[in-house]
Amino acid sequence: MSVETIFIPDLGSSDDVEVIEVNVVVGEQVETDQTMMVLESDKTTMDIPATFSGKIEELLVSVGDKVSSGSPMLSVLLEQQAQELSSAQTTPINKSQEVMEELPSQPMVAQEHSTHQTVTDANISKSLVVPDIGTADAVSVIEVNVKVGEKVEKDQTLMVLESDKTTMDIPAEFSGVLKTWLIKEGDEITGGTLMGVIDVPHSVQVEVSSINTQTQENPISEQVKETTKPKIKLEKNLPANPAAANVTVDTLGSERVYAGPAVRRLAREMGVPLQKIKGTAPKGRICKDDVKSYVKDNLNKPAPPSHEQFSQPAIDFSQFGEVHSQPLNRIKQATARNMSSSWRHVPMVSHFEQSDITELEQYRREILPTQVEGKVTMLAFVVKAVVHALQKFPQFNSSLDAHGKNLIIKKYINVGVAVETPQGLMVPVIKGADQKSLLEIALQITTLAKQARDKKLPMDALQGGGFSISSLGGIGGTQFTPIVNAPEVAILGLSRASLQPVFDQVSSGFVPRLMLPMALTYDHRVIDGAEAARFMAYLAELLKDIRHLLL
Ligand code: CAO
């Protein structure tokens, strides 16, 4: 046993940050991973977890203090076996480390330029921090791919995260030897979580690729980049106006909350939605007491009737023959929840139409390949036609507000495309589809589908859709009724085009025409049947004559 001083680990910034919570007291026995304190800069909040087991001897900082990387934090009576693990925190951060740490290794200082840095002196211990993953919600760690002591290459996958909507590889930012690893499968983490510590060998040239925010100017090259590099979104963990984050009304589920990781963890453990809590700390931040008060206030309230519970009689199927149980991953479970919710809450009607795409298909197969490179399937033409139809019928690109009293009509046109992946169904969104050419749309469909199947889809690619298309045309079928992807109000289903005998008025005979079967399922609270019929007739007309799409 020995008493050691524990220092604030590398924060990725030389700036002072404020201690907003101290979660341990003198005399307390602390276990590895337990949050000791929470720091807050003007950009983010960060848990400081213990990387040791031991008894707190003295606290060297208190709430309100300003600290920086390497500041003494507390002294601890270490347990023998934990001393090796704790060295990452007991070693003060020296100057050469600070040079390295000006690189954007952590979301506390996301930098927007390309940076080269060469360090030629001793080995450097670098913190590995989960980058901004495009959502403030905690996501599950479903795979850990590294072990302490292992040599890790830059960009090697350290672990895989899974949210309700997607899975995402977290690559190593540096090459080196893994010294400490703090994450295990099943952990729930957010961007900014400390994953571990890596020893980066000396004479390493560290290249930090430029981190680009998505721009409209060059969407194709942007998308090509996205296929090779997981996107790290430069979105600050805290809103510019924190007060605005404390919206207590659930609208479309997109509001952010202003709370530190320790508070988020407590809320998660208690099953409390942070969006429902009003923060009482400065700038509207939610603190632990707010979470506890919320729980206390709600304990005595009768539970609202739940419509979302899965009710299935417990049947022992093995009595009829051999069975095996296969767990559903989070994406499949979330799809099941969303579909059930939509099915229960949205009064849906499906409207069927077919379009004569004989000329369009001829153009696509015979003329287009001579003019452009790359695959352009019928789906890209349909997205283009849908953009035109949404511009003419904007109510199909809308959502009801939370009280069902207003229709929010979207002026942007974001079209979701259902993609079948080994993990389940995902609906990435073509943002600003009205600003894109046919070829850009085709390329984006290919890119998004590949990213979804390779588990490389950035989380924000799944958000913001206004209208969805589900195409089973590449597989088969004559018709199907897709389920509205609420809070959207309509979805278009495409089945396989086939040659049909169609009566020709001019020749007074039947001629073979290639007919595309389409189904529109719509929310009948928002859209009337006659509007749906007009929308589909217009869409069929657009696809029948390629010239319409050129306008
Ligand atoms: N009729 C006839 N052929 C069609 C067609 C249609 N409606 N749609 C596509 N095809 C053809 C394509 O042209 C392509 O053939 P060629 O290579 O000869 O041109 C072939 O079928 C395969 O197409 P694809 O599926 O690779 O590409 P896509 O652009 O049509 O679809 C994507 C892309 C991502 C939507 C699709 O791969 C996919 O995942 N579909 C499943 C979506 C799903 O699961 N929906 C159900 C959700 S529940 O509502």
XYZ file of N, CA and C in Angstrom, residues 11 13 15-19 39-42 65-68 108:
48
model
N -6.359 16.503 -20.781
C -7.700 16.931 -21.178
C -7.751 17.313 -22.650
N -6.383 19.834 -23.886
C -6.414 21.288 -23.999
C -5.549 21.859 -22.901
N -6.192 24.794 -21.730
C -7.051 25.740 -21.022
C -7.465 25.212 -19.650
N -7.746 26.150 -18.746
C -8.307 25.769 -17.456
C -9.771 25.391 -17.639
N -10.194 24.379 -16.927
C -11.611 24.011 -16.956
C -12.119 23.947 -15.525
N -13.436 24.070 -15.384
C -14.002 24.168 -14.050
C -14.406 22.792 -13.502
N -14.179 22.615 -12.211
C -14.676 21.397 -11.550
C -16.138 21.672 -11.201
N -15.646 17.643 -14.922
C -15.097 18.933 -15.333
C -15.950 19.502 -16.457
N -15.927 20.803 -16.556
C -16.702 21.423 -17.632
C -15.907 22.563 -18.241
N -15.747 22.516 -19.574
C -15.172 23.666 -20.282
C -16.334 24.369 -20.958
N -16.054 25.377 -21.785
C -17.178 26.005 -22.468
C -17.635 25.161 -23.644
N -13.317 25.098 -8.538
C -11.891 25.297 -8.848
C -11.659 25.179 -10.345
N -10.632 25.882 -10.802
C -10.211 25.739 -12.211
C -8.989 24.829 -12.237
N -9.011 23.832 -13.096
C -7.886 22.898 -13.174
C -7.490 22.707 -14.634
N -6.324 22.111 -14.836
C -5.907 21.781 -16.196
C -5.161 20.446 -16.166
N -12.854 17.885 -26.437
C -12.839 19.157 -25.720
C -12.277 20.257 -26.588
